[in-house]
GROMACS .gro file of C-alpha atoms in nm:
model
  208
    1MET     CA    1   2.488   1.322  -4.721
    2THR     CA    2   2.609   1.403  -5.073
    3VAL     CA    3   2.506   1.753  -5.179
    4PHE     CA    4   2.723   1.857  -5.476
    5THR     CA    5   2.805   1.606  -5.751
    6GLY     CA    6   2.923   1.583  -6.108
    7SER     CA    7   2.920   1.284  -6.341
    8ASP     CA    8   3.070   1.199  -6.681
    9LEU     CA    9   3.205   1.553  -6.720
   10THR     CA   10   3.394   1.641  -7.036
   11CYS     CA   11   3.536   1.991  -7.083
   12LEU     CA   12   3.623   2.149  -7.414
   13ARG     CA   13   3.833   2.465  -7.412
   14GLY     CA   14   3.863   2.614  -7.756
   15ALA     CA   15   3.944   2.318  -7.977
   16ARG     CA   16   4.115   2.121  -7.698
   17LEU     CA   17   3.956   1.864  -7.471
   18GLU     CA   18   4.094   1.927  -7.122
   19PHE     CA   19   3.942   1.631  -6.939
   20GLY     CA   20   3.678   1.364  -6.983
   21ASN     CA   21   3.468   1.122  -6.778
   22LEU     CA   22   3.536   1.324  -6.465
   23ALA     CA   23   3.321   1.272  -6.157
   24PHE     CA   24   3.318   1.431  -5.813
   25ASP     CA   25   3.104   1.441  -5.502
   26ALA     CA   26   3.100   1.653  -5.189
   27GLY     CA   27   2.882   1.665  -4.882
   28ALA     CA   28   2.815   1.930  -4.621
   29GLY     CA   29   3.140   2.037  -4.455
   30ASP     CA   30   3.367   1.885  -4.721
   31ALA     CA   31   3.671   2.045  -4.880
   32VAL     CA   32   3.781   1.929  -5.225
   33MET     CA   33   4.133   2.011  -5.341
   34LEU     CA   34   4.195   2.013  -5.716
   35ARG     CA   35   4.531   1.888  -5.832
   36GLY     CA   36   4.688   1.857  -6.175
   37ARG     CA   37   4.953   1.990  -6.405
   38ASN     CA   38   4.918   2.332  -6.565
   39GLY     CA   39   4.651   2.304  -6.831
   40ALA     CA   40   4.481   2.007  -6.669
   41GLY     CA   41   4.158   2.205  -6.642
   42LYS     CA   42   4.138   2.309  -6.276
   43SER     CA   43   4.016   2.660  -6.355
   44SER     CA   44   3.780   2.526  -6.620
   45LEU     CA   45   3.629   2.278  -6.374
   46LEU     CA   46   3.570   2.552  -6.117
   47ARG     CA   47   3.390   2.758  -6.383
   48LEU     CA   48   3.175   2.457  -6.469
   49MET     CA   49   3.096   2.411  -6.100
   50ALA     CA   50   2.996   2.778  -6.079
   51GLY     CA   51   2.763   2.745  -6.378
   52LEU     CA   52   2.962   3.006  -6.570
   53THR     CA   53   3.023   2.761  -6.855
   54SER     CA   54   2.865   2.434  -6.961
   55PRO     CA   55   3.034   2.094  -6.996
   56ARG     CA   56   3.070   1.935  -7.338
   57ARG     CA   57   2.911   1.630  -7.182
   58GLY     CA   58   2.793   1.538  -6.834
   59THR     CA   59   2.588   1.696  -6.558
   60ILE     CA   60   2.648   1.879  -6.230
   61PHE     CA   61   2.390   1.846  -5.955
   62TRP     CA   62   2.309   2.033  -5.635
   63GLN     CA   63   2.091   1.825  -5.403
   64GLY     CA   64   1.988   1.612  -5.698
   65HIS     CA   65   1.890   1.901  -5.925
   66ASN     CA   66   2.078   1.988  -6.243
   67ILE     CA   67   2.239   2.329  -6.184
   68ALA     CA   68   2.177   2.416  -6.551
   69ASP     CA   69   1.801   2.412  -6.484
   70ASP     CA   70   1.827   2.723  -6.264
   71ARG     CA   71   2.164   2.892  -6.295
   72MET     CA   72   2.051   3.202  -6.105
   73ALA     CA   73   1.955   2.995  -5.801
   74HIS     CA   74   2.286   2.811  -5.817
   75ARG     CA   75   2.492   3.130  -5.838
   76ALA     CA   76   2.300   3.274  -5.546
   77ARG     CA   77   2.417   2.986  -5.326
   78LEU     CA   78   2.787   3.014  -5.408
   79GLN     CA   79   3.084   3.246  -5.397
   80TYR     CA   80   3.336   3.218  -5.679
   81LEU     CA   81   3.688   3.361  -5.670
   82GLY     CA   82   3.875   3.348  -6.000
   83HIS     CA   83   4.232   3.433  -6.097
   84GLN     CA   84   4.156   3.802  -6.134
   85ASP     CA   85   4.104   4.010  -5.821
   86ALA     CA   86   3.849   4.234  -6.004
   87ILE     CA   87   3.927   4.538  -5.789
   88LYS     CA   88   3.817   4.867  -5.945
   89PRO     CA   89   4.122   5.097  -5.911
   90VAL     CA   90   3.928   5.423  -5.868
   91LEU     CA   91   3.711   5.289  -5.586
   92SER     CA   92   3.815   5.245  -5.224
   93VAL     CA   93   3.830   4.900  -5.072
   94ARG     CA   94   3.503   4.967  -4.892
   95ASP     CA   95   3.331   5.095  -5.207
   96ASN     CA   96   3.451   4.791  -5.402
   97LEU     CA   97   3.290   4.566  -5.142
   98TYR     CA   98   2.978   4.782  -5.130
   99LEU     CA   99   2.930   4.741  -5.503
  100TRP     CA  100   2.969   4.364  -5.476
  101ALA     CA  101   2.726   4.346  -5.182
  102GLU     CA  102   2.465   4.545  -5.373
  103LEU     CA  103   2.494   4.311  -5.671
  104ARG     CA  104   2.424   4.018  -5.440
  105GLY     CA  105   2.129   4.191  -5.276
  106ILE     CA  106   2.277   4.175  -4.928
  107SER     CA  107   2.095   4.346  -4.644
  108ASN     CA  108   2.283   4.523  -4.361
  109ILE     CA  109   2.565   4.593  -4.606
  110ASP     CA  110   2.773   4.812  -4.376
  111SER     CA  111   2.790   4.556  -4.095
  112ALA     CA  112   2.864   4.277  -4.345
  113ILE     CA  113   3.152   4.479  -4.491
  114ASP     CA  114   3.288   4.562  -4.145
  115HIS     CA  115   3.293   4.189  -4.061
  116ALA     CA  116   3.468   4.100  -4.388
  117LEU     CA  117   3.730   4.374  -4.347
  118ARG     CA  118   3.815   4.259  -3.995
  119ALA     CA  119   3.824   3.892  -4.094
  120LEU     CA  120   4.084   3.959  -4.366
  121ASP     CA  121   4.268   4.217  -4.153
  122ILE     CA  122   4.223   4.498  -4.405
  123HIS     CA  123   3.997   4.729  -4.201
  124HIS     CA  124   4.277   4.987  -4.202
  125LEU     CA  125   4.261   4.993  -4.584
  126ALA     CA  126   3.886   5.058  -4.602
  127HIS     CA  127   3.925   5.405  -4.757
  128THR     CA  128   4.230   5.327  -4.972
  129ALA     CA  129   4.175   5.331  -5.348
  130GLY     CA  130   4.230   5.005  -5.531
  131ARG     CA  131   4.514   5.151  -5.738
  132TYR     CA  132   4.729   5.189  -5.426
  133LEU     CA  133   4.693   4.832  -5.299
  134SER     CA  134   4.975   4.579  -5.314
  135SER     CA  135   4.909   4.244  -5.483
  136GLY     CA  136   4.855   4.080  -5.145
  137GLN     CA  137   4.616   4.353  -5.033
  138LYS     CA  138   4.419   4.319  -5.356
  139ARG     CA  139   4.392   3.945  -5.303
  140ARG     CA  140   4.270   3.988  -4.946
  141THR     CA  141   4.015   4.241  -5.068
  142ALA     CA  142   3.896   3.992  -5.329
  143LEU     CA  143   3.881   3.717  -5.066
  144SER     CA  144   3.675   3.936  -4.836
  145ARG     CA  145   3.393   3.921  -5.093
  146ILE     CA  146   3.330   3.554  -5.016
  147LEU     CA  147   3.226   3.658  -4.664
  148LEU     CA  148   2.954   3.893  -4.785
  149GLY     CA  149   2.613   3.733  -4.749
  150ASP     CA  150   2.512   3.373  -4.693
  151SER     CA  151   2.642   3.096  -4.917
  152ASP     CA  152   2.667   2.719  -4.921
  153LEU     CA  153   2.956   2.674  -5.163
  154TRP     CA  154   3.296   2.842  -5.206
  155LEU     CA  155   3.482   2.790  -5.534
  156LEU     CA  156   3.835   2.926  -5.501
  157ASP     CA  157   4.080   2.935  -5.791
  158GLU     CA  158   4.434   2.978  -5.660
  159PRO     CA  159   4.319   3.184  -5.360
  160THR     CA  160   4.670   3.198  -5.210
  161VAL     CA  161   4.826   3.394  -5.499
  162GLY     CA  162   4.997   3.702  -5.356
  163LEU     CA  163   4.932   3.605  -4.993
  164ASP     CA  164   5.198   3.585  -4.723
  165ARG     CA  165   5.217   3.300  -4.473
  166GLU     CA  166   5.002   3.477  -4.214
  167SER     CA  167   4.730   3.550  -4.469
  168CYS     CA  168   4.733   3.189  -4.586
  169ALA     CA  169   4.684   3.078  -4.227
  170GLU     CA  170   4.393   3.319  -4.189
  171LEU     CA  171   4.236   3.186  -4.509
  172ALA     CA  172   4.266   2.831  -4.376
  173ARG     CA  173   4.087   2.939  -4.057
  174LEU     CA  174   3.807   3.103  -4.256
  175ILE     CA  175   3.764   2.785  -4.459
  176ALA     CA  176   3.753   2.578  -4.141
  177GLY     CA  177   3.484   2.804  -3.998
  178PHE     CA  178   3.278   2.785  -4.317
  179ARG     CA  179   3.303   2.404  -4.322
  180ALA     CA  180   3.201   2.384  -3.958
  181LYS     CA  181   2.871   2.547  -4.057
  182GLY     CA  182   2.815   2.288  -4.330
  183GLY     CA  183   2.967   2.483  -4.620
  184ILE     CA  184   3.143   2.309  -4.908
  185VAL     CA  185   3.477   2.439  -5.039
  186VAL     CA  186   3.641   2.345  -5.369
  187TYR     CA  187   3.983   2.499  -5.428
  188SER     CA  188   4.300   2.480  -5.633
  189THR     CA  189   4.635   2.597  -5.503
  190HIS     CA  190   5.007   2.553  -5.563
  191ILE     CA  191   5.071   2.628  -5.195
  192ASP     CA  192   4.967   2.379  -4.930
  193LEU     CA  193   4.691   2.520  -4.712
  194ASP     CA  194   4.637   2.384  -4.364
  195ILE     CA  195   4.304   2.226  -4.456
  196THR     CA  196   4.183   1.932  -4.251
  197SER     CA  197   4.116   1.609  -4.444
  198PRO     CA  198   4.041   1.749  -4.790
  199LYS     CA  199   3.922   1.520  -5.065
  200ILE     CA  200   4.177   1.515  -5.347
  201LEU     CA  201   4.056   1.535  -5.707
  202ASP     CA  202   4.350   1.476  -5.942
  203LEU     CA  203   4.257   1.604  -6.286
  204ASP     CA  204   4.558   1.435  -6.446
  205GLN     CA  205   4.366   1.109  -6.408
  206PHE     CA  206   4.099   1.240  -6.645
  207ALA     CA  207   4.331   1.384  -6.911
  208ILE     CA  208   4.240   1.320  -7.274
   0.00000   0.00000   0.00000
C-alpha cells in the first residue's frame, strides 16, 4: 500500500530551479535511496519531504492527505537528519538528547535515551560534553535522535558522513529494524549502505 507520495514536484533554490516534474512513492517498509550529482537537489528534496520548505509546484501526500495542510502532524510522524549534527558543545551527549526528547514530547525520556545510546554504541559518552566529541561521535549522537520516540518516516541526509565501517553497518541494521516495523526511510549517501532492495530515485533525470 502506497503511503508517502509526491507528484509534479518542482524545486526552486534561490533563483535556480534544481529539479522539475519529479514524482516518488513509498509504502510501508520501503527504503528510497536518492542519487544525483552534487547540486541535483537531494538535500532540497528531503527538506520538502519533511515539510520544512514548500515546492514551487506540486504536492506531497501522506496517506492521501497533503502534508502542507497540517505540517505539525507531519513533522510529528517523522525524524529528519540534516547535514549539520546540531550538537550543543556545552551540553553532554545525554543532555543534548534530553533536550531533543523534551521538544518532541517524549514520555519515559531516560529509558528512551538509554536505548538510543546503546543502539549507537555511545553509552560510554553519555556525560561527555559535545565539544570533546570526534566527528564520528557527533554523527552517532545526531543519529541517536532518530530513535527517540515513535515515528513512521526517517529522512536522512548523508547519514554516513564521519562514520567508520562498523558504524555504517550498525546504521544499516537500525534501518532494517525500522523497516521491519513498517517504517519508511528516504536517504542520500555517497557511501553504499547495506540496505536491502532500496528504491532508487535518480534526481539527475529531473534536472532542469
